Coordinates of C-alpha atoms in Angstrom, one line a residue:
M1 CA 86.6 101.2 108.0
S2 CA 89.0 103.8 109.0
F3 CA 92.4 104.0 107.6
K4 CA 95.8 105.9 107.9
A5 CA 98.2 106.4 104.7
T6 CA 101.7 107.1 104.1
L7 CA 103.7 108.2 101.3
T8 CA 107.4 107.3 101.3
I9 CA 109.9 108.7 99.1
E10 CA 113.4 109.0 99.4
G11 CA 113.3 107.3 102.8
K12 CA 111.3 110.0 104.2
S13 CA 107.3 109.2 105.3
Y14 CA 104.6 112.0 104.8
N15 CA 100.8 111.7 106.0
V16 CA 98.4 111.0 103.3
L17 CA 94.9 112.8 104.0
Q18 CA 93.3 111.5 100.8
C19 CA 94.7 109.7 97.8
T20 CA 93.2 108.2 94.6
H21 CA 94.8 106.1 92.0
L22 CA 93.3 104.9 88.4
L23 CA 93.7 102.0 86.1
K24 CA 91.9 102.5 83.3
Q25 CA 91.3 100.2 79.7
K26 CA 89.0 101.9 76.8
A27 CA 86.1 99.7 75.7
E28 CA 83.7 100.0 72.7
R29 CA 80.3 98.1 72.8
G30 CA 81.6 96.0 75.9
K31 CA 84.8 94.9 74.5
V32 CA 88.5 96.2 75.6
T33 CA 90.2 97.9 72.7
S34 CA 93.1 99.2 74.3
G35 CA 95.9 98.2 76.7
V36 CA 95.5 99.0 80.4
R37 CA 96.7 102.5 81.3
G38 CA 97.7 103.6 84.9
G39 CA 100.0 105.5 87.2
A40 CA 97.4 108.3 87.8
I41 CA 97.9 109.2 91.3
T42 CA 96.2 112.3 93.1
M43 CA 96.5 112.5 96.9
I44 CA 96.2 115.5 99.4
I45 CA 99.3 115.4 101.9
D46 CA 99.9 117.3 105.2
S47 CA 101.8 120.3 104.4
T48 CA 105.5 120.3 105.0
D49 CA 108.5 122.8 105.3
E50 CA 110.8 120.2 103.2
E51 CA 111.5 121.5 99.2
I52 CA 110.9 117.8 97.9
F53 CA 107.4 118.2 96.4
G54 CA 107.9 121.7 95.0
S55 CA 111.4 120.9 93.5
W56 CA 109.8 117.6 92.2
A57 CA 106.9 119.2 90.5
T58 CA 109.3 122.2 89.1
S59 CA 111.7 119.8 87.3
P60 CA 110.2 118.7 83.8
T61 CA 113.0 115.9 84.3
A62 CA 112.6 114.7 87.9
K63 CA 111.5 111.1 88.5
K64 CA 110.7 109.6 91.9
N65 CA 110.0 106.1 93.1
G66 CA 108.1 105.6 96.4
E67 CA 105.0 103.9 97.8
I68 CA 101.9 104.6 99.6
V69 CA 100.6 102.0 102.2
F70 CA 96.9 102.2 103.4
D71 CA 96.8 100.7 107.1
R72 CA 93.6 99.7 108.6
V73 CA 93.7 101.6 112.1
D74 CA 91.0 99.7 113.6
Q75 CA 92.6 96.1 112.8
Q76 CA 96.2 97.3 113.0
S77 CA 96.9 95.6 109.6
A78 CA 97.8 96.7 106.0
L79 CA 94.8 97.4 103.6
Q80 CA 96.7 98.4 100.4
K81 CA 100.1 99.1 99.0
L82 CA 100.8 101.0 96.3
E83 CA 104.3 101.4 94.7
F84 CA 105.3 103.6 91.8
E85 CA 108.6 104.1 89.7
D86 CA 109.5 106.8 87.6
A87 CA 106.8 109.2 88.5
Y88 CA 106.8 112.5 87.7
A89 CA 105.1 115.3 89.7
I90 CA 102.7 116.8 87.2
F91 CA 100.7 118.7 89.4
Y92 CA 101.3 121.0 92.8
F93 CA 99.2 122.8 94.5
E94 CA 99.6 124.2 98.3
L95 CA 97.0 125.9 100.3
M96 CA 97.7 127.6 103.3
A97 CA 95.2 129.4 105.4
S98 CA 95.8 131.1 108.9
A99 CA 92.4 130.0 110.2
Y100 CA 89.5 127.7 109.6
M101 CA 87.6 128.7 106.2
D102 CA 83.6 128.3 106.7
N103 CA 82.5 129.8 103.8
V104 CA 84.5 128.2 100.9
D105 CA 81.8 128.6 98.1
V106 CA 82.4 132.4 98.2
L107 CA 86.2 131.5 97.7
I108 CA 85.7 129.1 94.9
D109 CA 83.6 131.8 93.1
T110 CA 86.4 134.5 93.8
F111 CA 89.2 132.4 92.5
H112 CA 86.9 131.7 89.2
D113 CA 85.7 134.9 88.6
M114 CA 89.6 136.4 89.1
F115 CA 91.1 133.8 86.6
A116 CA 87.9 133.7 84.4
S117 CA 88.5 137.6 83.8
D118 CA 92.0 137.3 82.6
E119 CA 91.8 136.4 78.7
S120 CA 95.4 135.6 78.6
T121 CA 94.8 132.4 81.0
N122 CA 95.0 129.5 78.9
N123 CA 91.2 127.8 79.4
S124 CA 92.7 124.2 80.3
L125 CA 95.0 125.8 82.6
L126 CA 91.9 127.7 84.0
D127 CA 89.6 124.5 84.2
R128 CA 92.6 122.6 86.1
F129 CA 93.2 125.2 88.3
T130 CA 89.5 125.8 89.0
V131 CA 88.8 122.0 89.4
A132 CA 92.0 121.7 91.9
T133 CA 91.0 124.7 93.9
N134 CA 87.5 123.3 94.2
N135 CA 88.6 120.2 95.1
M136 CA 91.4 121.5 98.0
L137 CA 88.8 123.7 99.5
R138 CA 85.8 121.3 99.7
F139 CA 88.5 119.1 101.3
V140 CA 89.4 121.7 103.8
K141 CA 86.0 122.6 104.4
R142 CA 85.1 118.7 105.1
T143 CA 88.0 118.0 107.4
G144 CA 89.0 121.4 109.0
V145 CA 92.8 120.7 107.7
S146 CA 94.1 124.3 106.6
N147 CA 97.4 123.4 105.4
C148 CA 97.8 120.8 102.9
I149 CA 99.3 120.1 99.5
L150 CA 97.6 118.5 96.5
L151 CA 99.9 116.6 94.5
R152 CA 99.1 114.6 91.2
L153 CA 101.7 112.0 90.0
S154 CA 101.9 110.2 86.7
A155 CA 104.2 106.9 87.3
G156 CA 105.9 104.8 84.4
K157 CA 105.5 101.9 86.5
I158 CA 103.0 100.9 89.5
K159 CA 102.8 97.8 91.7
L160 CA 99.4 97.4 93.3
D161 CA 99.2 95.0 96.0
G162 CA 102.1 92.9 94.4
I163 CA 100.6 93.1 90.7
D164 CA 102.9 94.9 88.2
H165 CA 101.8 97.3 85.5
Q166 CA 104.3 98.9 83.2
N167 CA 103.0 101.8 80.7
T168 CA 104.1 101.6 77.5

């Protein structure tokens, strides 16, 4: 099934190339031991010349509301709608390449070696950067899209197909 996803924020729409979202509960011995936690949304979107994502990600207080609509291309109908409120942009990574990159594995190794040799780099930051770089470069290799943004959101409230969830 093919689909097209569109992110809408502040009345403007952006093409979503890949998206994951998460709802989770802790469990122990087959029983739930916590409430539902959610609001983690990770997506790769087409690059844009607008500053909305960069300015959102660089502000520790900026929260935005929006929605991602997943449409079935083959049936011309909505597959899923994910609405979010009070979302922080907690990770922003933009990749721009002037040509198709065919040797992604070499780039991944180079990025990792470059940052691993810097002793002042925080290990968790290095790990997050390495994972983001790997994900983005593998996406580029798989799709041929060489100008895109990896954006991770943390939302206070989400609504998935009409079902509300508020983080506490």
